[in-house]
Amino acid sequence: MIEKADILSMNLTELQNFIVQLGEKSFRAKQIFKWLHQKSISSFDELTDISKDLRKKLSEKAKIQKVSILEKFISSEDNTTKYLFQIENDYIIESVLMRYEYGNAVCISSQAGCAMGCSFCASAMGGLERNLTAGEMLSQVYEIQKDLGERISNVVIMGSGEPLCNFDNSLKFLEIINSKDGFEIGHRHITLSTCGIVDKIKKLAKHRLQITLAVSLHAPNDFIRQKIMPVAKKYSIDELIFAAKEYADYTKRRVTFEYALIKGVNDSENCAEELAKRLKGSLCHVNLIPVNDVKERNYIRSSDKTINRFYEILKSLNIETTIRRRLGSDINAACGQLRKRYLKT
Ligand code: SAH
């Protein structure tokens, strides 16, 4: 059997070529593209302004490979909503809807599972299952918007998976979601988070996209970083910070360094001072995150007092810093936590 084409992962040019190959006029492609990315249809039967004949051809040669809602959990604290989605081959992924004053943001996954093995992260525990297609990444946003009935204005690629290890599909996602005939979210409203794949950061920089790059740093030096993030054995912290600098040079965009504070691991005053020294002179911003406790490893969140102290030290050394508000802690709205619990039961 011939594999059906994954039409949701095609950009407009690819869709035009595909439609021409089917023996149709290329202008049909834009019509179909709008149905897929603006109205998020699930089946070719919904293409009401397309001939029956073309609809039939499409369903023979193509498929709309999207995610479908399995369950959702709404936080009683702040309306943060966690979605569990089923994807092809029965894998499960998760996304989070966050309601802010400025709009609705969705945190999407880029892979089912993750191969990076960060010791504090629940997504890492079962290893990598597979990469998501661009269409599967897009449809997390589309399905949540449909379910919510309100516009999604921001996207963060910070769910499970390492987007730079699924580089081509992540890039395709960024291209299609930004497309004016599609969902059209501006790149400045999108953040991509990476654990620090240095060569891929350099590659991404050359595309000069206006997205925000977030780098999960979580330590001020190689010694601590290697203890909690295996990727730190491959790339040194100096190489990583240098790559982030290069990214900022190419794109003129300020890079965010994420730093999850874990009690007794990376939250001392010395750590704050060392971090400030390393980041001095970079166009960057540090986002301090109270870690979500990981019982298996005895990792617990630093106290508010410690977090505030860490913040004050960075500020006093002229590093721009914020403390991230925790959303949805009652629904395990963090990094693979819900999926892990679901898979357990
Ligand atoms: N692989 C990418 C994106 C997914 S993880 C990355 O590493 O950045 C998204 C963010 O959540 C990362 O900053 C990650 O380090 C952080 N994270 C993972 N587990 C966490 C936990 N238990 N508490 C707080 N942040 C966590």
Short mmCIF file of C-alpha atoms and ligand atoms in Angstrom, two decimals:
data_model
loop_
_atom_site.label_atom_id
_atom_site.label_comp_id
_atom_site.label_asym_id
_atom_site.label_seq_id
_atom_site.Cartn_x
_atom_site.Cartn_y
_atom_site.Cartn_z
CA MET A 1 0.00 0.00 0.00
CA ILE A 2 1.24 3.48 -0.83
CA GLU A 3 1.66 5.77 2.17
CA LYS A 4 -0.83 8.63 2.03
CA ALA A 5 0.70 12.11 1.96
CA ASP A 6 0.69 14.08 5.23
CA ILE A 7 -1.12 17.11 3.87
CA LEU A 8 -1.22 19.04 7.17
CA SER A 9 2.58 19.20 7.27
CA MET A 10 2.86 20.77 3.79
CA ASN A 11 3.60 24.45 3.34
CA LEU A 12 1.62 26.25 0.65
CA THR A 13 4.19 25.63 -2.10
CA GLU A 14 4.31 21.92 -1.32
CA LEU A 15 0.53 21.76 -1.29
CA GLN A 16 0.39 23.53 -4.67
CA ASN A 17 2.79 20.99 -6.15
CA PHE A 18 0.77 18.16 -4.67
CA ILE A 19 -2.50 19.51 -6.08
CA VAL A 20 -0.96 19.98 -9.54
CA GLN A 21 0.27 16.38 -9.40
CA LEU A 22 -3.33 15.33 -8.80
CA GLY A 23 -4.15 17.03 -12.09
CA GLU A 24 -5.88 20.05 -10.55
CA LYS A 25 -5.37 23.80 -10.85
CA SER A 26 -2.83 25.13 -8.37
CA PHE A 27 -5.15 27.87 -6.99
CA ARG A 28 -7.16 25.12 -5.30
CA ALA A 29 -4.21 24.66 -2.96
CA LYS A 30 -4.74 27.98 -1.21
CA GLN A 31 -8.40 27.16 -0.66
CA ILE A 32 -7.51 23.82 0.88
CA PHE A 33 -4.67 25.33 2.91
CA LYS A 34 -7.12 27.79 4.47
CA TRP A 35 -9.52 25.00 5.37
CA LEU A 36 -6.72 23.05 6.99
CA HIS A 37 -5.05 25.86 8.89
CA GLN A 38 -7.77 28.41 9.51
CA LYS A 39 -10.80 26.18 9.98
CA SER A 40 -8.86 23.12 11.16
CA ILE A 41 -11.01 20.55 9.39
CA SER A 42 -10.59 16.90 10.31
CA SER A 43 -11.85 15.32 7.11
CA PHE A 44 -11.90 16.15 3.38
CA ASP A 45 -15.73 15.91 3.46
CA GLU A 46 -15.71 19.30 5.16
CA LEU A 47 -14.27 20.97 2.02
CA THR A 48 -17.64 22.33 0.94
CA ASP A 49 -16.36 24.57 -1.86
CA ILE A 50 -14.31 21.82 -3.51
CA SER A 51 -15.72 19.37 -6.03
CA LYS A 52 -16.70 15.89 -4.90
CA ASP A 53 -14.25 14.50 -7.39
CA LEU A 54 -11.28 16.33 -5.88
CA ARG A 55 -12.38 15.46 -2.37
CA LYS A 56 -12.38 11.81 -3.37
CA LYS A 57 -8.93 12.10 -4.94
CA LEU A 58 -7.64 13.81 -1.82
CA SER A 59 -8.92 11.14 0.50
CA GLU A 60 -7.31 8.46 -1.65
CA LYS A 61 -3.91 10.12 -1.78
CA ALA A 62 -3.67 12.18 1.39
CA LYS A 63 -4.49 12.15 5.08
CA ILE A 64 -5.02 14.83 7.70
CA GLN A 65 -2.74 13.55 10.43
CA LYS A 66 -3.70 15.49 13.52
CA VAL A 67 -3.86 15.02 17.25
CA SER A 68 -7.16 14.24 18.96
CA ILE A 69 -8.24 15.13 22.47
CA LEU A 70 -8.21 12.18 24.84
CA GLU A 71 -8.81 13.99 28.11
CA LYS A 72 -8.52 17.43 29.58
CA PHE A 73 -7.99 18.76 33.06
CA ILE A 74 -8.84 22.28 34.15
CA SER A 75 -7.01 23.79 37.09
CA SER A 76 -9.35 25.16 39.72
CA GLU A 77 -6.67 27.67 40.72
CA ASP A 78 -6.14 29.60 37.51
CA ASN A 79 -8.00 27.99 34.57
CA THR A 80 -4.81 26.50 33.18
CA THR A 81 -5.94 23.51 31.13
CA LYS A 82 -3.93 20.44 30.38
CA TYR A 83 -4.81 18.43 27.29
CA LEU A 84 -3.87 14.82 26.71
CA PHE A 85 -3.83 14.07 22.99
CA GLN A 86 -3.72 10.82 21.14
CA ILE A 87 -1.54 10.70 18.02
CA GLU A 88 -1.07 8.14 15.26
CA ASN A 89 0.30 4.80 16.54
CA ASP A 90 -1.53 5.35 19.84
CA TYR A 91 1.15 7.42 21.48
CA ILE A 92 0.04 10.08 23.93
CA ILE A 93 1.32 13.62 24.19
CA GLU A 94 0.29 16.62 26.23
CA SER A 95 -0.17 20.35 25.78
CA VAL A 96 -1.09 23.11 28.18
CA LEU A 97 -3.35 26.11 27.69
CA MET A 98 -2.40 29.09 29.83
CA ARG A 99 -4.67 32.10 30.22
CA TYR A 100 -2.87 35.40 30.60
CA GLU A 101 -4.07 38.96 30.60
CA TYR A 102 -2.39 39.50 27.24
CA GLY A 103 -4.03 36.46 25.65
CA ASN A 104 -4.14 32.70 25.44
CA ALA A 105 -0.88 30.80 25.18
CA VAL A 106 -0.44 27.15 24.33
CA CYS A 107 2.55 25.07 25.32
CA ILE A 108 3.03 22.31 22.75
CA SER A 109 5.09 19.13 22.59
CA SER A 110 7.58 18.52 19.78
CA GLN A 111 8.19 14.82 20.39
CA ALA A 112 6.41 11.93 22.08
CA GLY A 113 8.73 11.29 25.00
CA CYS A 114 12.25 12.71 24.94
CA ALA A 115 15.77 11.35 24.60
CA MET A 116 17.58 14.08 26.54
CA GLY A 117 17.31 12.48 29.97
CA CYS A 118 17.34 15.61 32.17
CA SER A 119 17.11 14.25 35.70
CA PHE A 120 14.37 16.63 36.87
CA CYS A 121 12.07 16.18 33.88
CA ALA A 122 9.15 13.74 33.75
CA SER A 123 9.14 13.65 29.92
CA ALA A 124 12.54 12.01 29.91
CA MET A 125 11.58 8.98 31.95
CA GLY A 126 10.39 6.65 29.18
CA GLY A 127 12.90 7.82 26.56
CA LEU A 128 11.99 9.00 23.07
CA GLU A 129 8.99 7.41 21.35
CA ARG A 130 8.98 9.39 18.13
CA ASN A 131 9.23 12.82 16.55
CA LEU A 132 5.99 14.68 15.95
CA THR A 133 5.19 15.83 12.43
CA ALA A 134 4.74 19.54 11.75
CA GLY A 135 1.01 18.85 11.38
CA GLU A 136 0.84 17.21 14.78
CA MET A 137 2.55 20.21 16.32
CA LEU A 138 0.19 22.61 14.52
CA SER A 139 -2.94 20.69 15.40
CA GLN A 140 -2.22 20.90 19.14
CA VAL A 141 -2.74 24.64 18.75
CA TYR A 142 -5.73 24.27 16.41
CA GLU A 143 -7.57 21.72 18.53
CA ILE A 144 -7.14 23.77 21.69
CA GLN A 145 -8.40 26.91 19.96
CA LYS A 146 -11.40 24.97 18.67
CA ASP A 147 -12.12 23.55 22.11
CA LEU A 148 -11.71 26.90 23.82
CA GLY A 149 -13.61 28.96 21.25
CA GLU A 150 -11.14 31.82 21.67
CA ARG A 151 -8.11 32.89 19.69
CA ILE A 152 -4.74 31.44 20.69
CA SER A 153 -2.26 34.31 20.45
CA ASN A 154 0.99 32.79 21.70
CA VAL A 155 2.78 29.48 21.42
CA VAL A 156 5.65 28.08 23.44
CA ILE A 157 7.41 24.92 22.28
CA MET A 158 8.13 23.79 25.80
CA GLY A 159 6.11 20.63 26.21
CA SER A 160 7.70 17.22 25.97
CA GLY A 161 10.55 16.65 23.57
CA GLU A 162 13.58 18.53 22.33
CA PRO A 163 12.48 20.64 19.33
CA LEU A 164 16.01 21.06 17.98
CA CYS A 165 16.34 17.25 17.79
CA ASN A 166 13.25 17.37 15.57
CA PHE A 167 14.73 20.29 13.68
CA ASP A 168 13.12 20.11 10.23
CA ASN A 169 9.62 19.52 11.53
CA SER A 170 9.96 22.28 14.12
CA LEU A 171 11.14 24.67 11.42
CA LYS A 172 8.25 23.65 9.20
CA PHE A 173 5.88 24.21 12.11
CA LEU A 174 7.27 27.74 12.56
CA GLU A 175 6.89 28.45 8.87
CA ILE A 176 3.32 27.19 8.53
CA ILE A 177 1.91 28.70 11.73
CA ASN A 178 3.22 32.08 10.63
CA SER A 179 1.74 31.79 7.14
CA LYS A 180 -0.70 34.56 6.19
CA ASP A 181 -3.01 32.07 4.50
CA GLY A 182 -2.88 29.91 7.59
CA PHE A 183 -3.25 30.43 11.32
CA GLU A 184 -0.93 33.43 11.22
CA ILE A 185 0.78 33.78 14.57
CA GLY A 186 3.68 36.26 14.41
CA HIS A 187 7.06 34.83 15.25
CA ARG A 188 7.47 37.33 18.05
CA HIS A 189 4.63 35.53 19.78
CA ILE A 190 6.42 32.20 19.69
CA THR A 191 9.10 30.81 22.01
CA LEU A 192 11.18 27.74 21.31
CA SER A 193 12.87 26.14 24.28
CA THR A 194 15.96 23.94 23.99
CA CYS A 195 18.14 22.07 26.45
CA GLY A 196 21.09 23.45 24.49
CA ILE A 197 21.95 21.56 21.28
CA VAL A 198 24.74 23.95 20.32
CA ASP A 199 25.17 23.11 16.63
CA LYS A 200 21.42 23.32 16.07
CA ILE A 201 21.20 26.69 17.84
CA LYS A 202 23.82 27.95 15.40
CA LYS A 203 21.89 26.49 12.49
CA LEU A 204 18.64 28.05 13.68
CA ALA A 205 20.34 31.44 14.14
CA LYS A 206 21.13 31.57 10.43
CA HIS A 207 17.40 31.51 9.64
CA ARG A 208 17.10 34.82 11.50
CA LEU A 209 13.59 34.07 12.71
CA GLN A 210 12.04 36.57 15.09
CA ILE A 211 11.02 33.89 17.60
CA THR A 212 12.29 33.96 21.18
CA LEU A 213 14.90 31.33 21.93
CA ALA A 214 14.80 29.96 25.45
CA VAL A 215 17.76 27.94 26.66
CA SER A 216 17.34 25.59 29.62
CA LEU A 217 20.51 26.38 31.52
CA HIS A 218 19.62 25.36 35.10
CA ALA A 219 23.21 25.59 36.35
CA PRO A 220 26.02 28.13 36.50
CA ASN A 221 28.82 25.71 35.55
CA ASP A 222 29.58 22.41 33.83
CA PHE A 223 30.01 20.51 37.07
CA ILE A 224 26.45 21.06 38.30
CA ARG A 225 24.95 21.07 34.82
CA GLN A 226 26.44 17.67 33.99
CA LYS A 227 24.92 16.22 37.14
CA ILE A 228 21.39 17.15 36.11
CA MET A 229 21.51 17.36 32.29
CA PRO A 230 23.30 14.68 30.22
CA VAL A 231 23.47 17.07 27.23
CA ALA A 232 25.99 19.12 29.23
CA LYS A 233 28.53 16.35 28.74
CA LYS A 234 28.38 16.95 25.01
CA TYR A 235 28.45 20.75 24.99
CA SER A 236 30.17 22.92 27.57
CA ILE A 237 28.32 25.80 29.19
CA ASP A 238 30.74 28.27 27.59
CA GLU A 239 30.03 26.90 24.11
CA LEU A 240 26.33 27.07 24.86
CA ILE A 241 26.37 30.65 26.08
CA PHE A 242 28.50 31.58 23.10
CA ALA A 243 25.97 29.99 20.72
CA ALA A 244 23.18 31.93 22.44
CA LYS A 245 25.20 35.10 21.91
CA GLU A 246 25.56 34.26 18.25
CA TYR A 247 21.82 33.70 18.08
CA ALA A 248 21.21 37.13 19.57
CA ASP A 249 23.69 38.69 17.12
CA TYR A 250 21.99 37.14 14.10
CA THR A 251 18.43 37.81 15.15
CA LYS A 252 18.77 40.86 17.42
CA ARG A 253 16.47 38.96 19.77
CA ARG A 254 17.18 38.66 23.47
CA VAL A 255 17.68 35.05 24.54
CA THR A 256 15.97 33.72 27.67
CA PHE A 257 17.91 31.46 30.00
CA GLU A 258 15.65 29.24 32.04
CA TYR A 259 16.86 28.30 35.47
CA ALA A 260 14.79 25.91 37.60
CA LEU A 261 15.80 26.27 41.24
CA ILE A 262 16.29 22.94 42.98
CA LYS A 263 16.94 23.00 46.71
CA GLY A 264 20.56 22.29 47.56
CA VAL A 265 21.49 21.55 43.94
CA ASN A 266 21.82 24.85 42.08
CA ASP A 267 20.32 27.52 44.34
CA SER A 268 23.21 28.83 46.46
CA GLU A 269 24.37 32.45 46.53
CA ASN A 270 27.61 31.30 44.91
CA CYS A 271 25.61 29.82 42.07
CA ALA A 272 23.85 33.14 41.49
CA GLU A 273 27.14 35.04 41.45
CA GLU A 274 28.80 32.55 39.13
CA LEU A 275 25.81 32.66 36.79
CA ALA A 276 25.88 36.45 36.66
CA LYS A 277 29.59 36.41 35.83
CA ARG A 278 29.05 33.94 32.99
CA LEU A 279 26.17 35.88 31.46
CA LYS A 280 27.71 39.31 31.76
CA GLY A 281 27.63 41.14 28.45
CA SER A 282 25.08 38.82 26.78
CA LEU A 283 21.82 40.14 25.34
CA CYS A 284 19.77 37.91 27.59
CA HIS A 285 17.25 37.52 30.33
CA VAL A 286 17.07 34.93 33.12
CA ASN A 287 13.78 33.31 34.00
CA LEU A 288 13.86 31.69 37.44
CA ILE A 289 11.46 28.79 37.82
CA PRO A 290 10.58 27.12 41.09
CA VAL A 291 11.20 23.47 40.14
CA ASN A 292 8.25 21.11 40.17
CA ASP A 293 9.19 18.54 42.78
CA VAL A 294 10.46 15.21 41.51
CA LYS A 295 9.92 12.69 44.28
CA GLU A 296 11.91 9.93 42.57
CA ARG A 297 15.04 12.04 42.84
CA ASN A 298 14.42 13.93 46.02
CA TYR A 299 14.41 17.20 44.12
CA ILE A 300 12.40 19.84 45.90
CA ARG A 301 11.66 23.42 45.13
CA SER A 302 13.86 26.07 46.72
CA SER A 303 12.13 28.16 49.37
CA ASP A 304 10.64 31.52 48.38
CA LYS A 305 13.33 33.18 50.46
CA THR A 306 16.10 31.43 48.51
CA ILE A 307 14.45 32.22 45.19
CA ASN A 308 14.10 35.89 46.10
CA ARG A 309 17.71 36.03 47.25
CA PHE A 310 18.89 34.45 43.99
CA TYR A 311 16.82 37.01 42.09
CA GLU A 312 18.23 39.93 44.08
CA ILE A 313 21.82 38.83 43.48
CA LEU A 314 21.32 38.55 39.72
CA LYS A 315 19.59 41.93 39.62
CA SER A 316 22.32 43.58 41.66
CA LEU A 317 24.86 42.26 39.15
CA ASN A 318 22.85 43.79 36.29
CA ILE A 319 21.35 40.59 34.89
CA GLU A 320 17.80 41.07 33.78
CA THR A 321 15.75 38.51 35.72
CA THR A 322 12.14 37.46 36.30
CA ILE A 323 10.54 34.79 38.45
CA ARG A 324 8.05 32.63 36.62
CA ARG A 325 4.62 32.33 38.08
CA ARG A 326 3.59 28.72 38.61
CA LEU A 327 0.37 27.83 36.84
CA GLY A 328 -1.76 24.75 37.15
CA SER A 329 0.22 23.03 39.87
CA ASP A 330 -2.90 21.16 40.99
CA ILE A 331 -3.23 19.42 37.61
CA ASN A 332 0.40 18.37 37.14
CA ALA A 333 0.72 20.96 34.41
CA ALA A 334 4.44 20.56 34.05
CA CYS A 335 6.59 18.85 31.52
CA GLY A 336 5.21 15.36 31.06
CA GLN A 337 3.90 15.00 34.57
CA LEU A 338 0.32 14.35 33.59
CA ARG A 339 1.20 11.95 30.81
CA LYS A 340 3.41 10.03 33.21
CA ARG A 341 0.56 9.69 35.68
CA TYR A 342 -1.82 8.67 32.90
CA LEU A 343 0.52 6.00 31.57
CA LYS A 344 0.98 4.61 35.08
CA THR A 345 -2.71 3.99 35.57
N1 SAH B 1 13.60 20.14 25.57
C1 SAH B 1 13.32 21.54 25.71
C2 SAH B 1 11.85 21.86 25.86
C3 SAH B 1 11.03 21.02 26.78
S1 SAH B 1 11.26 21.19 28.51
C4 SAH B 1 14.12 22.13 26.84
O1 SAH B 1 14.82 21.41 27.52
O2 SAH B 1 14.10 23.34 27.02
C5 SAH B 1 10.59 22.76 28.88
C6 SAH B 1 11.17 23.41 30.12
O3 SAH B 1 10.69 22.79 31.32
C7 SAH B 1 12.69 23.30 30.20
O4 SAH B 1 13.24 24.51 30.64
C8 SAH B 1 12.86 22.22 31.23
O5 SAH B 1 14.14 22.26 31.75
C9 SAH B 1 11.76 22.57 32.20
N2 SAH B 1 11.44 21.53 33.17
C10 SAH B 1 11.45 20.19 33.02
N3 SAH B 1 11.13 19.56 34.16
C11 SAH B 1 10.91 20.51 35.07
C12 SAH B 1 10.56 20.50 36.46
N4 SAH B 1 10.38 19.36 37.13
N5 SAH B 1 10.41 21.70 37.05
C13 SAH B 1 10.59 22.86 36.39
N6 SAH B 1 10.93 22.94 35.10
C14 SAH B 1 11.11 21.78 34.44
#
